[in-house]
JSON list of C-alpha atoms in Angstrom, two decimals:
[
{"chain": "M", "resi": 29, "resn": "MET", "atom": "CA", "xyz": [110.60, 109.85, 81.08]},
{"chain": "M", "resi": 30, "resn": "SER", "atom": "CA", "xyz": [108.79, 109.36, 77.76]},
{"chain": "M", "resi": 31, "resn": "ASP", "atom": "CA", "xyz": [111.97, 107.84, 76.29]},
{"chain": "M", "resi": 32, "resn": "ALA", "atom": "CA", "xyz": [111.95, 105.24, 79.10]},
{"chain": "M", "resi": 33, "resn": "LYS", "atom": "CA", "xyz": [108.27, 104.45, 78.52]},
{"chain": "M", "resi": 34, "resn": "THR", "atom": "CA", "xyz": [108.82, 104.02, 74.78]},
{"chain": "M", "resi": 35, "resn": "THR", "atom": "CA", "xyz": [111.86, 101.83, 75.43]},
{"chain": "M", "resi": 36, "resn": "ILE", "atom": "CA", "xyz": [110.00, 99.66, 77.95]},
{"chain": "M", "resi": 37, "resn": "GLU", "atom": "CA", "xyz": [107.00, 99.19, 75.66]},
{"chain": "M", "resi": 38, "resn": "GLN", "atom": "CA", "xyz": [109.26, 98.32, 72.74]},
{"chain": "M", "resi": 39, "resn": "ALA", "atom": "CA", "xyz": [111.24, 95.81, 74.85]},
{"chain": "M", "resi": 40, "resn": "LEU", "atom": "CA", "xyz": [108.06, 94.15, 76.15]},
{"chain": "M", "resi": 41, "resn": "ARG", "atom": "CA", "xyz": [106.57, 93.87, 72.66]},
{"chain": "M", "resi": 42, "resn": "GLU", "atom": "CA", "xyz": [109.79, 92.47, 71.20]},
{"chain": "M", "resi": 43, "resn": "ALA", "atom": "CA", "xyz": [110.03, 89.91, 74.01]},
{"chain": "M", "resi": 44, "resn": "GLY", "atom": "CA", "xyz": [106.47, 88.77, 73.27]},
{"chain": "M", "resi": 45, "resn": "LEU", "atom": "CA", "xyz": [105.47, 89.12, 76.91]},
{"chain": "M", "resi": 46, "resn": "GLU", "atom": "CA", "xyz": [101.96, 89.55, 78.24]},
{"chain": "M", "resi": 47, "resn": "TRP", "atom": "CA", "xyz": [101.70, 93.03, 79.74]},
{"chain": "M", "resi": 48, "resn": "GLU", "atom": "CA", "xyz": [99.40, 95.97, 80.36]},
{"chain": "M", "resi": 49, "resn": "SER", "atom": "CA", "xyz": [99.76, 99.59, 81.33]},
{"chain": "M", "resi": 50, "resn": "PRO", "atom": "CA", "xyz": [97.10, 100.42, 83.93]},
{"chain": "M", "resi": 51, "resn": "ALA", "atom": "CA", "xyz": [98.36, 104.01, 84.23]},
{"chain": "M", "resi": 52, "resn": "ASP", "atom": "CA", "xyz": [100.81, 106.28, 82.45]},
{"chain": "M", "resi": 53, "resn": "GLY", "atom": "CA", "xyz": [104.34, 105.03, 83.17]},
{"chain": "M", "resi": 54, "resn": "SER", "atom": "CA", "xyz": [103.09, 101.93, 85.00]},
{"chain": "M", "resi": 55, "resn": "TYR", "atom": "CA", "xyz": [103.50, 98.44, 83.54]},
{"chain": "M", "resi": 56, "resn": "VAL", "atom": "CA", "xyz": [102.39, 95.05, 84.80]},
{"chain": "M", "resi": 57, "resn": "VAL", "atom": "CA", "xyz": [104.27, 92.22, 83.10]},
{"chain": "M", "resi": 58, "resn": "LYS", "atom": "CA", "xyz": [103.54, 88.50, 83.34]},
{"chain": "M", "resi": 59, "resn": "LEU", "atom": "CA", "xyz": [106.63, 86.29, 83.08]},
{"chain": "M", "resi": 60, "resn": "PRO", "atom": "CA", "xyz": [105.87, 82.61, 82.39]},
{"chain": "M", "resi": 61, "resn": "GLY", "atom": "CA", "xyz": [107.64, 80.15, 84.68]},
{"chain": "M", "resi": 62, "resn": "THR", "atom": "CA", "xyz": [108.47, 76.48, 84.98]},
{"chain": "M", "resi": 63, "resn": "ARG", "atom": "CA", "xyz": [108.38, 75.98, 88.77]},
{"chain": "M", "resi": 64, "resn": "LYS", "atom": "CA", "xyz": [106.13, 78.90, 89.61]},
{"chain": "M", "resi": 65, "resn": "LEU", "atom": "CA", "xyz": [103.28, 79.20, 87.12]},
{"chain": "M", "resi": 66, "resn": "SER", "atom": "CA", "xyz": [104.07, 82.87, 86.47]},
{"chain": "M", "resi": 67, "resn": "THR", "atom": "CA", "xyz": [105.72, 85.88, 88.07]},
{"chain": "M", "resi": 68, "resn": "THR", "atom": "CA", "xyz": [104.05, 89.26, 87.87]},
{"chain": "M", "resi": 69, "resn": "VAL", "atom": "CA", "xyz": [106.43, 92.21, 87.66]},
{"chain": "M", "resi": 70, "resn": "SER", "atom": "CA", "xyz": [105.52, 95.83, 88.22]},
{"chain": "M", "resi": 71, "resn": "LEU", "atom": "CA", "xyz": [107.59, 98.44, 86.39]},
{"chain": "M", "resi": 72, "resn": "LEU", "atom": "CA", "xyz": [107.00, 102.03, 87.42]},
{"chain": "M", "resi": 73, "resn": "VAL", "atom": "CA", "xyz": [108.64, 104.93, 85.61]},
{"chain": "M", "resi": 74, "resn": "GLY", "atom": "CA", "xyz": [109.33, 107.78, 88.02]},
{"chain": "M", "resi": 75, "resn": "ARG", "atom": "CA", "xyz": [110.87, 111.20, 87.49]},
{"chain": "M", "resi": 76, "resn": "HIS", "atom": "CA", "xyz": [114.42, 109.89, 87.83]},
{"chain": "M", "resi": 77, "resn": "SER", "atom": "CA", "xyz": [114.26, 106.12, 88.00]},
{"chain": "M", "resi": 78, "resn": "LEU", "atom": "CA", "xyz": [112.47, 102.93, 87.04]},
{"chain": "M", "resi": 79, "resn": "SER", "atom": "CA", "xyz": [111.33, 100.81, 89.96]},
{"chain": "M", "resi": 80, "resn": "VAL", "atom": "CA", "xyz": [110.96, 97.05, 89.62]},
{"chain": "M", "resi": 81, "resn": "ASN", "atom": "CA", "xyz": [108.84, 95.00, 92.00]},
{"chain": "M", "resi": 82, "resn": "ALA", "atom": "CA", "xyz": [107.82, 91.31, 91.82]},
{"chain": "M", "resi": 83, "resn": "PHE", "atom": "CA", "xyz": [106.10, 89.04, 94.34]},
{"chain": "M", "resi": 84, "resn": "VAL", "atom": "CA", "xyz": [108.02, 85.80, 94.94]},
{"chain": "M", "resi": 85, "resn": "VAL", "atom": "CA", "xyz": [106.34, 83.90, 97.80]},
{"chain": "M", "resi": 86, "resn": "ARG", "atom": "CA", "xyz": [104.17, 84.61, 100.83]},
{"chain": "M", "resi": 87, "resn": "CYS", "atom": "CA", "xyz": [105.61, 84.75, 104.32]},
{"chain": "M", "resi": 88, "resn": "PRO", "atom": "CA", "xyz": [107.11, 81.35, 105.20]},
{"chain": "M", "resi": 89, "resn": "ASP", "atom": "CA", "xyz": [105.16, 79.29, 107.71]},
{"chain": "M", "resi": 90, "resn": "GLU", "atom": "CA", "xyz": [108.36, 78.04, 109.35]},
{"chain": "M", "resi": 91, "resn": "ASN", "atom": "CA", "xyz": [112.15, 78.25, 109.29]},
{"chain": "M", "resi": 92, "resn": "HIS", "atom": "CA", "xyz": [112.14, 82.05, 108.90]},
{"chain": "M", "resi": 93, "resn": "GLU", "atom": "CA", "xyz": [115.76, 82.56, 109.89]},
{"chain": "M", "resi": 94, "resn": "ALA", "atom": "CA", "xyz": [117.08, 80.02, 107.36]},
{"chain": "M", "resi": 95, "resn": "VAL", "atom": "CA", "xyz": [114.86, 81.41, 104.60]},
{"chain": "M", "resi": 96, "resn": "HIS", "atom": "CA", "xyz": [115.97, 84.98, 105.27]},
{"chain": "M", "resi": 97, "resn": "ARG", "atom": "CA", "xyz": [119.62, 83.96, 105.44]},
{"chain": "M", "resi": 98, "resn": "TRP", "atom": "CA", "xyz": [119.29, 82.11, 102.11]},
{"chain": "M", "resi": 99, "resn": "LEU", "atom": "CA", "xyz": [117.70, 85.20, 100.52]},
{"chain": "M", "resi": 100, "resn": "LEU", "atom": "CA", "xyz": [120.45, 87.49, 101.82]},
{"chain": "M", "resi": 101, "resn": "GLU", "atom": "CA", "xyz": [123.17, 85.17, 100.55]},
{"chain": "M", "resi": 102, "resn": "ARG", "atom": "CA", "xyz": [121.48, 85.04, 97.13]},
{"chain": "M", "resi": 103, "resn": "ASN", "atom": "CA", "xyz": [121.30, 88.86, 97.00]},
{"chain": "M", "resi": 104, "resn": "THR", "atom": "CA", "xyz": [125.06, 88.98, 96.47]},
{"chain": "M", "resi": 105, "resn": "ARG", "atom": "CA", "xyz": [124.63, 87.20, 93.13]},
{"chain": "M", "resi": 106, "resn": "LEU", "atom": "CA", "xyz": [121.65, 89.11, 91.71]},
{"chain": "M", "resi": 107, "resn": "TYR", "atom": "CA", "xyz": [121.83, 91.80, 89.08]},
{"chain": "M", "resi": 108, "resn": "GLY", "atom": "CA", "xyz": [119.76, 94.97, 89.47]},
{"chain": "M", "resi": 109, "resn": "VAL", "atom": "CA", "xyz": [117.26, 93.55, 91.98]},
{"chain": "M", "resi": 110, "resn": "ALA", "atom": "CA", "xyz": [117.38, 92.14, 95.50]},
{"chain": "M", "resi": 111, "resn": "TYR", "atom": "CA", "xyz": [115.14, 90.01, 97.66]},
{"chain": "M", "resi": 112, "resn": "ALA", "atom": "CA", "xyz": [113.19, 91.96, 100.26]},
{"chain": "M", "resi": 113, "resn": "ILE", "atom": "CA", "xyz": [110.33, 91.31, 102.66]},
{"chain": "M", "resi": 114, "resn": "ASP", "atom": "CA", "xyz": [107.28, 93.48, 103.25]},
{"chain": "M", "resi": 115, "resn": "PRO", "atom": "CA", "xyz": [105.71, 94.19, 106.68]},
{"chain": "M", "resi": 116, "resn": "LEU", "atom": "CA", "xyz": [103.74, 90.92, 106.43]},
{"chain": "M", "resi": 117, "resn": "GLY", "atom": "CA", "xyz": [106.91, 88.92, 105.76]},
{"chain": "M", "resi": 118, "resn": "ASP", "atom": "CA", "xyz": [106.05, 88.19, 102.12]},
{"chain": "M", "resi": 119, "resn": "VAL", "atom": "CA", "xyz": [109.09, 87.92, 99.84]},
{"chain": "M", "resi": 120, "resn": "TYR", "atom": "CA", "xyz": [109.55, 90.24, 96.86]},
{"chain": "M", "resi": 121, "resn": "LEU", "atom": "CA", "xyz": [112.23, 91.17, 94.39]},
{"chain": "M", "resi": 122, "resn": "VAL", "atom": "CA", "xyz": [112.83, 94.92, 94.24]},
{"chain": "M", "resi": 123, "resn": "GLY", "atom": "CA", "xyz": [115.13, 97.15, 92.24]},
{"chain": "M", "resi": 124, "resn": "ARG", "atom": "CA", "xyz": [115.62, 100.62, 90.89]},
{"chain": "M", "resi": 125, "resn": "LEU", "atom": "CA", "xyz": [117.40, 101.79, 87.75]},
{"chain": "M", "resi": 126, "resn": "PRO", "atom": "CA", "xyz": [118.27, 105.35, 86.75]},
{"chain": "M", "resi": 127, "resn": "LEU", "atom": "CA", "xyz": [116.21, 106.36, 83.71]},
{"chain": "M", "resi": 128, "resn": "PRO", "atom": "CA", "xyz": [119.29, 106.85, 81.48]},
{"chain": "M", "resi": 129, "resn": "ALA", "atom": "CA", "xyz": [120.11, 103.15, 82.06]},
{"chain": "M", "resi": 130, "resn": "VAL", "atom": "CA", "xyz": [116.73, 102.02, 80.68]},
{"chain": "M", "resi": 131, "resn": "THR", "atom": "CA", "xyz": [117.55, 100.34, 77.38]},
{"chain": "M", "resi": 132, "resn": "PRO", "atom": "CA", "xyz": [115.90, 97.35, 75.68]},
{"chain": "M", "resi": 133, "resn": "GLU", "atom": "CA", "xyz": [118.90, 95.22, 76.67]},
{"chain": "M", "resi": 134, "resn": "GLU", "atom": "CA", "xyz": [118.69, 96.36, 80.29]},
{"chain": "M", "resi": 135, "resn": "ILE", "atom": "CA", "xyz": [114.94, 95.66, 80.48]},
{"chain": "M", "resi": 136, "resn": "ASP", "atom": "CA", "xyz": [115.59, 92.18, 79.09]},
{"chain": "M", "resi": 137, "resn": "ARG", "atom": "CA", "xyz": [118.42, 91.62, 81.58]},
{"chain": "M", "resi": 138, "resn": "ILE", "atom": "CA", "xyz": [116.37, 92.80, 84.57]},
{"chain": "M", "resi": 139, "resn": "LEU", "atom": "CA", "xyz": [113.31, 90.76, 83.60]},
{"chain": "M", "resi": 140, "resn": "GLY", "atom": "CA", "xyz": [115.56, 87.72, 83.09]},
{"chain": "M", "resi": 141, "resn": "THR", "atom": "CA", "xyz": [117.06, 88.21, 86.53]},
{"chain": "M", "resi": 142, "resn": "VAL", "atom": "CA", "xyz": [113.59, 88.54, 88.08]},
{"chain": "M", "resi": 143, "resn": "LEU", "atom": "CA", "xyz": [112.40, 85.40, 86.34]},
{"chain": "M", "resi": 144, "resn": "GLU", "atom": "CA", "xyz": [115.41, 83.35, 87.37]},
{"chain": "M", "resi": 145, "resn": "ALA", "atom": "CA", "xyz": [115.35, 84.65, 90.96]},
{"chain": "M", "resi": 146, "resn": "ALA", "atom": "CA", "xyz": [111.58, 84.12, 91.41]},
{"chain": "M", "resi": 147, "resn": "ASP", "atom": "CA", "xyz": [111.01, 80.97, 89.37]},
{"chain": "M", "resi": 148, "resn": "GLY", "atom": "CA", "xyz": [114.40, 79.35, 89.90]},
{"chain": "M", "resi": 149, "resn": "SER", "atom": "CA", "xyz": [114.24, 79.70, 93.68]},
{"chain": "M", "resi": 150, "resn": "PHE", "atom": "CA", "xyz": [110.55, 78.91, 94.11]},
{"chain": "M", "resi": 151, "resn": "ASN", "atom": "CA", "xyz": [110.80, 75.21, 95.02]},
{"chain": "M", "resi": 152, "resn": "THR", "atom": "CA", "xyz": [113.76, 75.83, 97.33]},
{"chain": "M", "resi": 153, "resn": "LEU", "atom": "CA", "xyz": [111.82, 78.53, 99.17]},
{"chain": "M", "resi": 154, "resn": "LEU", "atom": "CA", "xyz": [108.76, 76.28, 99.45]},
{"chain": "M", "resi": 155, "resn": "GLU", "atom": "CA", "xyz": [110.87, 73.42, 100.81]},
{"chain": "M", "resi": 156, "resn": "MET", "atom": "CA", "xyz": [112.54, 75.68, 103.35]},
{"chain": "M", "resi": 157, "resn": "GLY", "atom": "CA", "xyz": [109.52, 77.67, 104.47]},
{"chain": "M", "resi": 158, "resn": "PHE", "atom": "CA", "xyz": [106.56, 75.34, 103.94]},
{"chain": "M", "resi": 159, "resn": "ALA", "atom": "CA", "xyz": [107.85, 71.77, 104.47]},
{"chain": "M", "resi": 160, "resn": "SER", "atom": "CA", "xyz": [105.19, 70.91, 107.06]},
{"chain": "M", "resi": 161, "resn": "ALA", "atom": "CA", "xyz": [102.39, 72.18, 104.84]},
{"chain": "M", "resi": 162, "resn": "ILE", "atom": "CA", "xyz": [103.75, 70.21, 101.88]},
{"chain": "M", "resi": 163, "resn": "ARG", "atom": "CA", "xyz": [103.89, 67.03, 103.98]},
{"chain": "M", "resi": 164, "resn": "LYS", "atom": "CA", "xyz": [100.32, 67.60, 105.22]},
{"chain": "M", "resi": 165, "resn": "GLU", "atom": "CA", "xyz": [99.06, 68.25, 101.70]},
{"chain": "M", "resi": 166, "resn": "TYR", "atom": "CA", "xyz": [100.76, 65.08, 100.46]},
{"chain": "M", "resi": 167, "resn": "ALA", "atom": "CA", "xyz": [99.29, 62.99, 103.29]},
{"chain": "M", "resi": 168, "resn": "TRP", "atom": "CA", "xyz": [95.82, 64.44, 102.72]},
{"chain": "M", "resi": 169, "resn": "ARG", "atom": "CA", "xyz": [95.93, 63.76, 98.98]},
{"chain": "M", "resi": 170, "resn": "THR", "atom": "CA", "xyz": [97.24, 60.21, 99.33]},
{"chain": "M", "resi": 171, "resn": "SER", "atom": "CA", "xyz": [94.63, 59.42, 102.02]},
{"chain": "M", "resi": 172, "resn": "ARG", "atom": "CA", "xyz": [91.92, 60.44, 99.54]},
{"chain": "M", "resi": 173, "resn": "GLY", "atom": "CA", "xyz": [93.54, 58.74, 96.55]},
{"chain": "M", "resi": 174, "resn": "GLU", "atom": "CA", "xyz": [94.10, 62.07, 94.81]},
{"chain": "M", "resi": 175, "resn": "SER", "atom": "CA", "xyz": [96.95, 62.93, 92.51]},
{"chain": "M", "resi": 176, "resn": "THR", "atom": "CA", "xyz": [100.19, 64.11, 94.05]},
{"chain": "M", "resi": 177, "resn": "ARG", "atom": "CA", "xyz": [101.80, 64.82, 90.68]},
{"chain": "M", "resi": 178, "resn": "ASN", "atom": "CA", "xyz": [102.27, 68.54, 91.30]},
{"chain": "M", "resi": 179, "resn": "LEU", "atom": "CA", "xyz": [104.12, 67.67, 94.52]},
{"chain": "M", "resi": 180, "resn": "ASP", "atom": "CA", "xyz": [106.70, 65.51, 92.69]},
{"chain": "M", "resi": 181, "resn": "ALA", "atom": "CA", "xyz": [109.29, 68.29, 93.01]},
{"chain": "M", "resi": 182, "resn": "PHE", "atom": "CA", "xyz": [109.09, 67.78, 96.77]},
{"chain": "M", "resi": 183, "resn": "ALA", "atom": "CA", "xyz": [109.56, 64.00, 96.82]},
{"chain": "M", "resi": 184, "resn": "ARG", "atom": "CA", "xyz": [112.53, 64.47, 99.14]},
{"chain": "M", "resi": 185, "resn": "LEU", "atom": "CA", "xyz": [110.09, 65.83, 101.75]},
{"chain": "M", "resi": 186, "resn": "THR", "atom": "CA", "xyz": [107.33, 63.30, 101.17]},
{"chain": "M", "resi": 187, "resn": "ARG", "atom": "CA", "xyz": [109.34, 60.10, 100.69]},
{"chain": "M", "resi": 188, "resn": "GLY", "atom": "CA", "xyz": [108.32, 57.47, 103.19]},
{"chain": "M", "resi": 189, "resn": "GLU", "atom": "CA", "xyz": [104.89, 58.99, 103.77]},
{"chain": "M", "resi": 190, "resn": "ASN", "atom": "CA", "xyz": [102.07, 56.89, 102.35]}
]
């Protein structure tokens, strides 16, 4: 267990990531994103395994079946983690590694997978699960003459609405 903690701390330092350890064997890591501002990852060293948990997006407002199908199809291509939903319907990435598999390379690989799966899918998940809210937000902003710059990624949804 202490070998895993040392390895994790070394890997996080070497990667230059922002992180803290709120309790022994518990790590909260902030991964910077491009679509999603950041993704927070929880790493928890247990007696036999390391658990990985990261929030992706809240429960979709609409189109649940298509969102869940998309997540399940993506799970087949992920390494070490999988999309999951909690009792509220919020989407997470979860995984578990045996402690002997915890190496600096494996920590880097898992965190890279989490970042790509959370940040890389963020706009797609928003389009699928929050299209109506995005359209309403766009209409509200344009009616008030406010900037819609941070909605540019969703132009496909807002085109034609002025």
